Amino acid sequence: MHTKFESKSNRVKGLSFHPSRPWILASLHNGALQLWDYRLRTLLDVFEEHDGPVRGIDFHHTQPLFVSGGDDYKIKVWNYKLRRCLFTLLGHLDYIRTVQFHHEYPWIVSASDDQTIRIWNWQSRSPISTMTGHNHYVMSAVFHPKDDLVVSASLDNTVRVWDTSGLRKKTVRGVPSEVSMGMEPGGNNAVMSRVNADLFGGTDAVVKYLLEGHDRGVNWASFHHSLPLIISGADDRQVKLWRMNETKAWEVDTMRGHTNNVSCVIFHPRRDLIVSNSEDRSIRVWDISRRVGVQTFRREHDRFWILAAHPEHNLLAAGHDSGMLVFNLERERPAYDFQTNSKELYYVKDERYLRKYEYATSEDCVQVSLRRSSSSMQSSSGLGNAPRSLVVNHLNSAEVNMLVCSDFDGGVYELVHLGKNSKGGDESHDSKRSQGLSACFIARNRFAVLDKSRQILIKNFKNDVTKRFTPPHPNTELLFSAGIAGRMLIKAEDKLTLFEVQSRRVVAEISAPHVKYVVWNGDCSYVALLCKHSVIICNRNLEMCCSISETVRVKSGSWDNNGVFIYSTLNHVKYCIKNGDHGILRTLDVPLYITRVSPNGDTIHCLDRECKIRTLTIDTTECLFKVALMKRQYGQVMKMIKNSKLCGQAIIAYLQEKGYPEVALHFVQDKKTRFKLALECGNLDVAMEAAVEVNEDECWNSLGIEALRHGNIPVVEMAYQRTKNFERLSFLYLMTGNKEKLAKMLKIAEMRKDPMSQFHNALYLGNVGERVKILEEVGQLALAYLTAASHGLTEDAERLSKALAEAEVPLPSLKDGAACLLPPIPLQRTCDNSWPLLEVSKGLVHDALAKGIDMVAEEELVDDPDEVKEALGSDADDFDDDDDFFGEDKDDLDLGEEKEELGGGGWGDDGDDLDFGADDADDAADEEVVDSSAGADVFVAPNAGVDPSTLWAQNSSLAADHAAAGAFESAMRLLNRQIGVVNYEPLKKTMRDIYLGTRCVIPGMPSVAPMSAVLLRDETNSLPSTCIKLQALVDRLRVAYAAFSGGRFSDSIQEFRSIMYGIPFLVVKKAEEREVKELLNICKEYVIGLMLEMKRKETKDPVRALELAVYFSHCKLQPSHLVLVLNIAMKAAYKQNNFITAASLAQRLLGMPESNLEANRSKRTVATKVLKKSEQSGRNEHQIDYDSSKHFNVGAFSMKPIYQAEKSVKCPFCGTHCLPEKENETCPVCGIAQLGVETLGLVVSS
């Protein structure tokens, strides 16, 4: 049983599927009717009008109607669109057990405990026939799906079949009447018919067959959908099969197995099966041909009451004491897979025919006929015989190999071999068959099988076991291909593990609940994990790129040529991009399984549940637009903007979210939205146009504020003028020295009769006479006199003094030292021009849109996408072949006859000639190399403020702020508490630089002393701006990488440690803490690796040197560096005849994408030959302390591995591991922290 949906509710007594929509109606014992969407698993509606339990429910086949019958003796007809009851049919005198619509006529049949069966016309809302004859409760009554028959079951131990052809002739138009059949309306026959109708209930519906055979009351009876069969279930715990013809009906067989009353029994709509449920808490499936049970499903506490079958789909539903469940009896997903070139599809149809479909020619033909198990041959139902999965060997391009896995016989796989151009039809195909729970290909001629004992078997194509081992998880469930040879994916519980077969080690692991399928892209660089309700995108090393959650089940998926994953759910086709963006492409009426996306991306090929090939068109414009933005292909973005019909709030919101408001401007016609987007991207011209059309004060105010930040004086002036903000306009003219417009503002204020504005403008202009005049006009004679007298206007002063005397106001006295009040002189007069503008980075998008240049994304050389943004690992310098880097011995390894120059350089490749014998084969791969570059950030200088250095040490818990304040002792105490620092000598220079870098001296004017000031972080923060910046440390990381690449070990280790000494004094945002920790971890890994390499060059013991080289290969280096380290370690292992170790290292090197670069061609060639020779030898001559299958950390003192199960102490600052006896000593990697001390941890953000 495959449960599709399950609900929890009161006891379910009636069920009905909607014929076309994914809905199911459930009638409950508490009187409620629940309408569920079983695909979305949501409750759509509840109808409550019945009093008491509702036992019968049914959807109409074509109309938006359903009917219900309950213990309140009422039959109600509902309209689910109007969400109400249309009318009620009354007539029954006891509980109503079942109700059903006729498939063609406007009839409803109902069965009741009043021992009658009634047929109603729901259009005329009246009863048209009452069928009597049962002498106990009638438990069910069902129409025949085609003929004029009704079957009823009763507790009188009988099943009756009623002929309703007379009722049809009487009530349905177009049927011959009594007159046309030779019967006079007033004749004796007509009189007798009326008498019989009054006495015996009429002859419209008469009993055709009376089926007796049950010992106790019959609870259910139903017709077969196409054969003349009837099935019944009763309280005698038996299920009886009956056959009928034109004249009689008889019992065919009895099926026994239920241990309590049989509640309901129906025929399966699509298979020769009978399904019954019972109060013994079980559902049983019976084979019609053999009349035996084939499956049984039990619930622990719930009795079953009702069954329903979907008229179109392979779905069943059962109601029980605590709810209901929707299920099917077997898998509906076809088993399929496709070749790597996506030109051919292989799938299994009709459970045993393996077919091939060619997309180019649409040719579909049978390839082979699969074997069938003995149990499946005996069962005519074929239940559970369909293959579960089909896997094509993508690692073998010479021929077609497939694994077909099935669940019957406890798990079986069949290995099928086909020719490359096989046309099919060959019954005697080459195949091998064996037991196994799961299987997948791991090489060109090898596959892995999970047997019943949960062991993994490696087999060849002769089906012989070559290896056997225990998987890393004892509860392993499934095996999947890992995309490359020698690896596989292992599913166990909620985890998926990337496992390397040769070394038997776990490469990576990811939490992925309910993984059902994995889909690799064309070059196997990315994989989509299809879980039950989610899609997880990972790279080939199983590192998660994104995860998408769905509310409904995910069914299938396929990659297109643009790196977009197209997948289907129960009701949608969706897309997912590797950065996590996703959306809907189209809706589906029925579930489909995507097999291929066409090369142009506008068509998908699918398989439906009937194994029919279907083609759907999709519009991927929005998807491709997002991909182009992600890849920074701005020329393509520009082309799509001009030619495509991209629109809507969703795409605008997406562009805003991703930081492309300038692109969103091209989609928006709404003026308010254009205005907001233009402000966001700093496009004042567009913002001005939109503001003019909108013409709202709010827009002009926002525009004025933004234009003032940009220093665009004309726009600010217009904004203030439109909003009539005269005060700000006057102040703007004052700051820009525009006296002419200040004079106009004075006149405007005079016209507005605003004396305060007049006075301000006169003050800004320095017009003393105007100020005296204004004060005199408003009656402030004393102030007018003081103003005139202070500024030397004697005539006005004398006139005002007389006026004061006449008004008997004492003359105010002038104070000594009174000075003229004149406006300040602006430092820069910008009457018509703008002052220096705020720098706005328009970015590459603006340039591409302006020039039409197709700009391609610049990929980083960093393998880990979560490393420090843009810089960590970018621009790794080319390796200098002239430097003697590792100084590897130039002796020859005698491996055979032919020698090949390996190249030289600082990485010890100089003069190492390896001879691999006569079977030497040269393999080369060319890959495109993409340069990397990073954009520049815009720096906005902080505002000056009051020197707060005395408060920095009190208000901050960051060591950088204490050092900037000169409080070195408190800074050292903080570092000791936070990261356990005990050696402060390396930090002395950094703290001194921070203290000096926080202060600055501003030169003054001639004869004026310079002004001292401090630099603050921002306008709203009173803490210092320190000179140690994250970007500066990242720039120094590039220098350290260059020294590492050139083999300058002392310089490189010094640079990495100087970065580590600057990290405790960083001040970053909360979101950048992770980047700081990643930077620290990178430095730690390189320092440990360099210590190992320097130790290797000093040691004289070749075995110890091999150990150190192998340990170095497990440091987390940049991929370009790790290739060289692996190359050195591999050759060292090969020289010492440790072939197992050499093979493991060679496989790691070959598995890295960087090994395919042109610069690493020779290393790849050498690794291929080493792997081949090592696999032939297959032994280690020297025992070394190294286990590649276990994770370990290198001890900084001992230079030995410390495995996870062993005890160790850590450095609280850099995280270096050491043996416990080194506790309390200074860490040899960072050189400043004390080992084994518990601390708060690194604090770099407030």
Short mmCIF file of C-alpha atoms in Angstrom, two decimals, residues 962-1121:
data_model
loop_
_atom_site.label_atom_id
_atom_site.label_comp_id
_atom_site.label_asym_id
_atom_site.label_seq_id
_atom_site.Cartn_x
_atom_site.Cartn_y
_atom_site.Cartn_z
CA HIS A 962 40.93 49.59 23.54
CA ALA A 963 44.14 49.70 21.48
CA ALA A 964 42.88 52.77 19.60
CA ALA A 965 42.25 54.51 22.93
CA GLY A 966 45.79 53.72 24.08
CA ALA A 967 44.50 51.37 26.81
CA PHE A 968 46.95 48.60 25.89
CA GLU A 969 46.68 46.79 29.23
CA SER A 970 42.91 46.43 29.02
CA ALA A 971 43.27 45.36 25.36
CA MET A 972 45.66 42.59 26.42
CA ARG A 973 43.30 41.48 29.19
CA LEU A 974 40.46 41.28 26.67
CA LEU A 975 42.56 39.21 24.29
CA ASN A 976 43.49 36.84 27.11
CA ARG A 977 39.88 36.33 28.15
CA GLN A 978 38.53 36.05 24.61
CA ILE A 979 41.13 33.96 22.76
CA GLY A 980 43.66 32.97 25.45
CA VAL A 981 46.58 35.17 24.28
CA VAL A 982 49.68 34.85 26.47
CA ASN A 983 52.41 36.00 24.07
CA TYR A 984 51.82 39.65 23.17
CA GLU A 985 55.14 40.38 21.47
CA PRO A 986 53.87 39.59 17.91
CA LEU A 987 50.88 41.91 18.50
CA LYS A 988 52.88 44.90 19.68
CA LYS A 989 53.34 46.49 16.26
CA THR A 990 49.65 45.94 15.33
CA MET A 991 48.38 47.67 18.49
CA ARG A 992 50.75 50.60 17.92
CA ASP A 993 49.58 50.98 14.33
CA ILE A 994 45.92 50.96 15.44
CA TYR A 995 46.61 53.70 18.00
CA LEU A 996 48.41 55.95 15.51
CA GLY A 997 46.04 55.19 12.64
CA THR A 998 43.00 56.39 14.57
CA ARG A 999 44.36 59.94 14.91
CA CYS A 1000 44.91 62.57 12.28
CA VAL A 1001 46.09 66.21 12.11
CA ILE A 1002 44.28 68.73 9.90
CA PRO A 1003 46.47 71.67 8.78
CA GLY A 1004 44.92 75.05 9.35
CA MET A 1005 45.10 78.41 7.63
CA PRO A 1006 48.30 80.49 7.78
CA SER A 1007 49.21 81.56 11.30
CA VAL A 1008 46.66 79.07 12.71
CA ALA A 1009 47.73 75.97 14.59
CA PRO A 1010 46.81 72.59 13.09
CA MET A 1011 43.77 70.80 14.50
CA SER A 1012 43.98 67.30 15.95
CA ALA A 1013 41.06 64.89 15.39
CA VAL A 1014 40.11 61.23 15.57
CA LEU A 1015 38.49 59.09 12.90
CA LEU A 1016 35.14 57.53 13.77
CA ARG A 1017 33.48 54.53 12.17
CA ASP A 1018 30.34 56.32 10.96
CA GLU A 1019 28.10 59.27 11.65
CA THR A 1020 25.95 57.44 14.21
CA ASN A 1021 28.74 55.71 16.13
CA SER A 1022 31.16 57.31 18.59
CA LEU A 1023 33.69 54.46 18.40
CA PRO A 1024 36.97 54.72 16.45
CA SER A 1025 37.67 53.71 12.89
CA THR A 1026 40.59 51.29 13.04
CA CYS A 1027 43.21 50.81 10.36
CA ILE A 1028 42.93 46.99 10.32
CA LYS A 1029 40.31 46.21 7.66
CA LEU A 1030 39.03 42.86 6.45
CA GLN A 1031 39.64 43.81 2.81
CA ALA A 1032 43.24 44.72 3.61
CA LEU A 1033 43.82 41.31 5.19
CA VAL A 1034 42.23 39.66 2.16
CA ASP A 1035 44.64 41.58 -0.10
CA ARG A 1036 47.54 40.32 2.00
CA LEU A 1037 46.16 36.81 1.57
CA ARG A 1038 46.82 37.11 -2.14
CA VAL A 1039 50.43 38.01 -1.38
CA ALA A 1040 50.67 34.98 0.88
CA TYR A 1041 49.24 32.80 -1.89
CA ALA A 1042 51.82 34.15 -4.33
CA ALA A 1043 54.66 33.35 -1.92
CA PHE A 1044 53.24 29.88 -1.38
CA SER A 1045 52.98 29.27 -5.13
CA GLY A 1046 56.57 30.43 -5.63
CA GLY A 1047 57.94 28.12 -2.96
CA ARG A 1048 59.07 30.99 -0.68
CA PHE A 1049 58.08 29.18 2.49
CA SER A 1050 59.50 31.58 5.06
CA ASP A 1051 57.88 34.56 3.36
CA SER A 1052 54.58 32.69 2.98
CA ILE A 1053 54.36 31.53 6.59
CA GLN A 1054 55.25 35.04 7.75
CA GLU A 1055 52.47 36.55 5.64
CA PHE A 1056 49.88 34.06 6.89
CA ARG A 1057 50.84 34.69 10.50
CA SER A 1058 50.76 38.48 10.03
CA ILE A 1059 47.18 38.07 8.79
CA MET A 1060 46.38 36.00 11.89
CA TYR A 1061 47.84 38.74 14.13
CA GLY A 1062 45.56 41.32 12.52
CA ILE A 1063 42.36 39.29 12.88
CA PRO A 1064 41.86 39.88 16.68
CA PHE A 1065 41.81 43.62 15.97
CA LEU A 1066 39.21 43.58 13.22
CA VAL A 1067 35.93 45.45 13.62
CA VAL A 1068 33.27 44.00 11.31
CA LYS A 1069 29.51 43.69 11.01
CA LYS A 1070 27.69 40.70 12.43
CA ALA A 1071 27.17 39.26 8.96
CA GLU A 1072 30.94 39.31 8.29
CA GLU A 1073 31.94 37.27 11.34
CA ARG A 1074 31.73 34.05 9.34
CA GLU A 1075 34.09 35.45 6.73
CA VAL A 1076 36.60 36.40 9.42
CA LYS A 1077 36.54 32.87 10.88
CA GLU A 1078 36.98 31.38 7.41
CA LEU A 1079 39.95 33.66 6.82
CA LEU A 1080 41.50 32.54 10.12
CA ASN A 1081 40.91 28.88 9.24
CA ILE A 1082 42.56 29.33 5.84
CA CYS A 1083 45.65 30.84 7.45
CA LYS A 1084 45.79 28.03 10.03
CA GLU A 1085 45.57 25.32 7.35
CA TYR A 1086 48.35 26.88 5.27
CA VAL A 1087 50.63 27.44 8.26
CA ILE A 1088 50.22 23.80 9.35
CA GLY A 1089 50.84 22.63 5.79
CA LEU A 1090 53.97 24.76 5.44
CA MET A 1091 55.25 23.46 8.78
CA LEU A 1092 54.74 19.91 7.47
CA GLU A 1093 56.55 20.65 4.22
CA MET A 1094 59.48 22.36 5.96
CA LYS A 1095 59.72 19.37 8.31
CA ARG A 1096 59.66 17.01 5.30
CA LYS A 1097 62.57 18.81 3.66
CA GLU A 1098 64.61 18.49 6.88
CA THR A 1099 63.98 14.78 7.60
CA LYS A 1100 66.33 12.09 6.31
CA ASP A 1101 63.92 9.19 6.81
CA PRO A 1102 62.08 8.57 3.48
CA VAL A 1103 59.14 6.83 5.21
CA ARG A 1104 58.69 9.76 7.60
CA ALA A 1105 58.95 12.15 4.63
CA LEU A 1106 56.19 10.16 2.92
CA GLU A 1107 53.98 10.49 6.02
CA LEU A 1108 54.49 14.26 6.14
CA ALA A 1109 53.69 14.62 2.43
CA VAL A 1110 50.48 12.61 2.83
CA TYR A 1111 49.44 14.67 5.87
CA PHE A 1112 50.05 17.83 3.85
CA SER A 1113 47.58 16.59 1.21
CA HIS A 1114 44.81 16.62 3.85
CA CYS A 1115 45.20 20.31 4.64
CA LYS A 1116 42.34 22.42 3.30
CA LEU A 1117 44.18 24.30 0.56
CA GLN A 1118 42.99 26.04 -2.56
CA PRO A 1119 42.29 23.51 -5.36
CA SER A 1120 45.13 24.82 -7.53
CA HIS A 1121 47.55 24.36 -4.62
#
